[in-house]
Amino acid sequence: APAYHNKAKLLYELGEYQVSAKDYTQAITLDPLFADSFVGRALAYTQLERDKEAILDIDQAAALGVDRAELEIAIQEIKNLR
């Protein structure tokens, strides 16, 4: 899971949001408690304008202990740039 997460993070930084989301999904499949992968996939989905899916990942990340308010700020920043 960490290897897929790290690859997804790099792809996200390169603007490869579709492939990044796919690799985050693979990391989540291997470790469904990997909160950071839900965060990353939510960001990638937001970039891809897949907002309903992003909301589900925000909910899951928050359930796993991620600061919801901080994540929602990051999501809103992306939406403002779209």
XYZ file of N, CA, C and O in Angstrom:
328
model
N 0.810 -1.203 0.000
C 0.000 0.000 0.000
C 0.858 1.274 0.000
O 0.561 2.191 -0.766
N 1.908 1.334 0.827
C 2.720 2.561 0.808
C 3.363 2.846 -0.552
O 3.460 4.003 -0.955
N 3.753 1.798 -1.263
C 4.372 2.010 -2.577
C 3.368 2.614 -3.563
O 3.686 3.564 -4.290
N 2.146 2.077 -3.585
C 1.113 2.644 -4.453
C 0.769 4.074 -4.035
O 0.555 4.940 -4.880
N 0.723 4.306 -2.733
C 0.425 5.651 -2.232
C 1.485 6.643 -2.698
O 1.162 7.724 -3.196
N 2.746 6.265 -2.540
C 3.840 7.169 -2.934
C 3.844 7.419 -4.435
O 4.069 8.551 -4.883
N 3.571 6.373 -5.225
C 3.490 6.539 -6.682
C 2.332 7.466 -7.039
O 2.466 8.360 -7.872
N 1.188 7.257 -6.379
C 0.011 8.094 -6.641
C 0.288 9.555 -6.296
O -0.124 10.464 -7.028
N 0.974 9.766 -5.193
C 1.301 11.137 -4.780
C 2.185 11.814 -5.825
O 1.962 12.975 -6.175
N 3.164 11.115 -6.326
C 4.050 11.661 -7.359
C 3.268 11.963 -8.634
O 3.419 13.034 -9.228
N 2.420 11.028 -9.044
C 1.610 11.246 -10.245
C 0.685 12.445 -10.078
O 0.491 13.220 -11.015
N 0.127 12.605 -8.877
C -0.722 13.756 -8.607
C 0.071 15.046 -8.802
O -0.399 15.986 -9.445
N 1.270 15.075 -8.249
C 2.114 16.274 -8.366
C 2.484 16.574 -9.809
O 2.720 17.729 -10.159
N 2.495 15.534 -10.655
C 2.795 15.713 -12.071
C 1.547 16.058 -12.889
O 1.630 16.251 -14.095
N 0.399 16.126 -12.213
C -0.836 16.468 -12.907
C -1.538 15.293 -13.561
O -2.486 15.481 -14.324
N -1.104 14.098 -13.253
C -1.696 12.884 -13.803
C -2.791 12.389 -12.849
O -2.664 11.354 -12.194
N -3.882 13.137 -12.772
C -4.892 12.901 -11.745
C -5.639 11.578 -11.920
O -5.942 10.907 -10.931
N -5.927 11.186 -13.144
C -6.658 9.938 -13.385
C -5.837 8.736 -12.920
O -6.333 7.870 -12.208
N -4.579 8.683 -13.314
C -3.712 7.567 -12.926
C -3.431 7.624 -11.428
O -3.368 6.595 -10.758
N -3.292 8.815 -10.912
C -3.078 8.993 -9.483
C -4.251 8.414 -8.692
O -4.052 7.657 -7.729
N -5.472 8.737 -9.090
C -6.657 8.220 -8.397
C -6.686 6.698 -8.448
O -7.016 6.034 -7.455
N -6.304 6.142 -9.573
C -6.266 4.682 -9.719
C -5.269 4.059 -8.742
O -5.559 3.048 -8.100
N -4.096 4.659 -8.615
C -3.092 4.120 -7.697
C -3.486 4.325 -6.241
O -3.205 3.468 -5.393
N -4.149 5.441 -5.932
C -4.671 5.611 -4.574
C -5.698 4.521 -4.278
O -5.732 3.971 -3.175
N -6.522 4.191 -5.260
C -7.505 3.127 -5.082
C -6.808 1.805 -4.792
O -7.238 1.033 -3.925
N -5.722 1.544 -5.490
C -4.970 0.306 -5.250
C -4.406 0.286 -3.829
O -4.468 -0.732 -3.145
N -3.885 1.410 -3.370
C -3.365 1.492 -2.002
C -4.484 1.239 -0.995
O -4.286 0.509 -0.003
N -5.658 1.808 -1.240
C -6.808 1.635 -0.342
C -7.273 0.181 -0.351
O -7.638 -0.369 0.693
N -7.248 -0.447 -1.512
C -7.636 -1.851 -1.608
C -6.719 -2.714 -0.744
O -7.179 -3.625 -0.053
N -5.438 -2.409 -0.773
C -4.463 -3.176 0.014
C -4.523 -2.849 1.499
O -4.238 -3.711 2.335
N -4.861 -1.597 1.824
C -4.942 -1.176 3.225
C -6.103 -0.193 3.382
O -5.932 1.010 3.223
N -7.300 -0.713 3.684
C -8.487 0.142 3.780
C -8.458 1.134 4.938
O -9.357 1.964 5.056
N -7.430 1.088 5.767
C -7.303 2.038 6.879
C -6.242 3.100 6.596
O -5.861 3.857 7.482
N -5.762 3.162 5.364
C -4.706 4.103 4.956
C -5.359 5.460 4.678
O -5.689 5.805 3.546
N -5.548 6.230 5.729
C -6.274 7.502 5.649
C -5.678 8.452 4.615
O -6.410 9.122 3.886
N -4.357 8.524 4.529
C -3.726 9.459 3.601
C -4.061 9.148 2.141
O -4.096 10.056 1.305
N -4.327 7.886 1.849
C -4.712 7.545 0.477
C -6.126 8.031 0.171
O -6.410 8.428 -0.960
N -7.005 8.020 1.162
C -8.338 8.598 0.954
C -8.224 10.104 0.718
O -8.930 10.659 -0.125
N -7.332 10.750 1.449
C -7.100 12.185 1.258
C -6.603 12.452 -0.158
O -7.134 13.310 -0.876
N -5.581 11.715 -0.566
C -5.016 11.911 -1.895
C -6.021 11.664 -2.998
O -6.102 12.419 -3.969
N -6.813 10.594 -2.827
C -7.806 10.297 -3.863
C -8.890 11.363 -3.893
O -9.363 11.745 -4.976
N -9.277 11.894 -2.736
C -10.258 12.986 -2.704
C -9.730 14.194 -3.474
O -10.480 14.826 -4.232
N -8.469 14.510 -3.295
C -7.868 15.636 -4.023
C -7.842 15.354 -5.525
O -8.186 16.226 -6.338
N -7.448 14.132 -5.900
C -7.411 13.771 -7.317
C -8.818 13.808 -7.922
O -9.013 14.344 -9.020
N -9.795 13.251 -7.208
C -11.170 13.288 -7.711
C -11.651 14.728 -7.873
O -12.355 15.045 -8.832
N -11.271 15.597 -6.964
C -11.675 17.001 -7.080
C -11.072 17.629 -8.330
O -11.748 18.355 -9.063
N -9.814 17.333 -8.587
C -9.171 17.841 -9.807
C -9.902 17.342 -11.053
O -9.992 18.052 -12.048
N -10.424 16.120 -10.979
C -11.124 15.516 -12.111
C -12.608 15.891 -12.159
O -13.340 15.383 -12.998
N -13.025 16.770 -11.235
C -14.415 17.213 -11.118
C -15.358 16.050 -10.817
O -16.523 16.038 -11.234
N -14.864 15.087 -10.061
C -15.666 13.954 -9.589
C -15.989 14.219 -8.111
O -15.564 13.507 -7.224
N -16.747 15.284 -7.906
C -16.959 15.801 -6.551
C -17.741 14.859 -5.638
O -17.460 14.791 -4.446
N -18.700 14.124 -6.164
C -19.462 13.196 -5.326
C -18.557 12.096 -4.766
O -18.676 11.720 -3.606
N -17.661 11.608 -5.594
C -16.712 10.587 -5.136
C -15.732 11.181 -4.133
O -15.349 10.515 -3.167
N -15.337 12.418 -4.355
C -14.426 13.087 -3.424
C -15.062 13.210 -2.047
O -14.391 12.999 -1.024
N -16.355 13.532 -2.013
C -17.052 13.670 -0.725
C -17.021 12.354 0.051
O -16.794 12.344 1.264
N -17.211 11.240 -0.642
C -17.156 9.942 0.026
C -15.775 9.696 0.641
O -15.660 9.167 1.749
N -14.737 10.085 -0.088
C -13.371 9.915 0.437
C -13.089 10.871 1.584
O -12.382 10.508 2.535
N -13.629 12.075 1.526
C -13.479 13.013 2.649
C -14.125 12.416 3.892
O -13.523 12.434 4.980
N -15.306 11.858 3.741
C -15.997 11.228 4.871
C -15.174 10.089 5.447
O -15.034 9.954 6.667
N -14.629 9.254 4.579
C -13.850 8.110 5.043
C -12.561 8.562 5.723
O -12.177 8.035 6.765
N -11.889 9.550 5.148
C -10.661 10.070 5.751
C -10.951 10.646 7.132
O -10.202 10.407 8.087
N -12.049 11.377 7.247
C -12.425 11.959 8.540
C -12.724 10.864 9.556
O -12.342 10.961 10.727
N -13.385 9.798 9.109
C -13.681 8.678 9.999
C -12.404 8.001 10.491
O -12.378 7.430 11.583
N -11.355 8.107 9.686
C -10.066 7.509 10.057
C -9.163 8.485 10.812
O -8.007 8.174 11.075
N -9.676 9.669 11.131
C -8.935 10.588 11.980
C -8.337 11.810 11.322
O -7.682 12.615 11.981
N -8.547 11.980 10.034
C -8.026 13.156 9.331
C -8.871 14.369 9.723
O -10.089 14.271 9.883
N -8.238 15.516 9.850
C -8.935 16.763 10.173
C -9.807 17.176 8.985
O -9.299 17.614 7.946
N -11.116 17.009 9.136
C -12.058 17.290 8.048
C -11.974 18.743 7.584
O -11.970 19.019 6.380
N -11.901 19.672 8.513
C -11.890 21.092 8.142
C -10.672 21.418 7.286
O -10.788 22.121 6.276
N -9.534 20.894 7.661
C -8.306 21.148 6.896
C -8.416 20.557 5.492
O -8.035 21.191 4.499
N -8.953 19.356 5.389
C -9.117 18.717 4.079
C -10.122 19.482 3.226
O -9.889 19.694 2.034
N -11.207 19.927 3.810
C -12.204 20.668 3.046
C -11.658 22.002 2.547
O -12.036 22.461 1.469
N -10.751 22.610 3.292
C -10.094 23.840 2.826
C -9.266 23.537 1.577
O -9.316 24.283 0.585
N -8.516 22.446 1.611
C -7.697 22.059 0.452
C -8.575 21.767 -0.760
O -8.247 22.169 -1.886
N -9.699 21.098 -0.522
C -10.626 20.783 -1.613
C -11.193 22.083 -2.208
O -11.262 22.247 -3.425
N -11.582 23.007 -1.346
C -12.148 24.270 -1.823
C -11.119 25.075 -2.631
O -11.471 25.705 -3.625
N -9.862 25.027 -2.223
C -8.807 25.723 -2.974
C -8.700 25.175 -4.392
O -8.524 25.920 -5.346
N -8.804 23.851 -4.520
C -8.765 23.232 -5.849
C -9.963 23.687 -6.678
O -9.833 24.058 -7.835
N -11.140 23.659 -6.063
C -12.353 24.067 -6.780
C -12.264 25.521 -7.241
O -12.736 25.859 -8.324
N -11.666 26.370 -6.434
C -11.518 27.784 -6.793
C -10.620 27.977 -8.000
O -10.741 28.984 -8.709
N -9.714 27.046 -8.238
C -8.778 27.157 -9.361
C -9.302 26.492 -10.629
O -8.709 26.652 -11.700
N -10.403 25.756 -10.508
C -10.925 25.043 -11.692
C -11.599 26.011 -12.648
O -12.140 26.997 -12.332
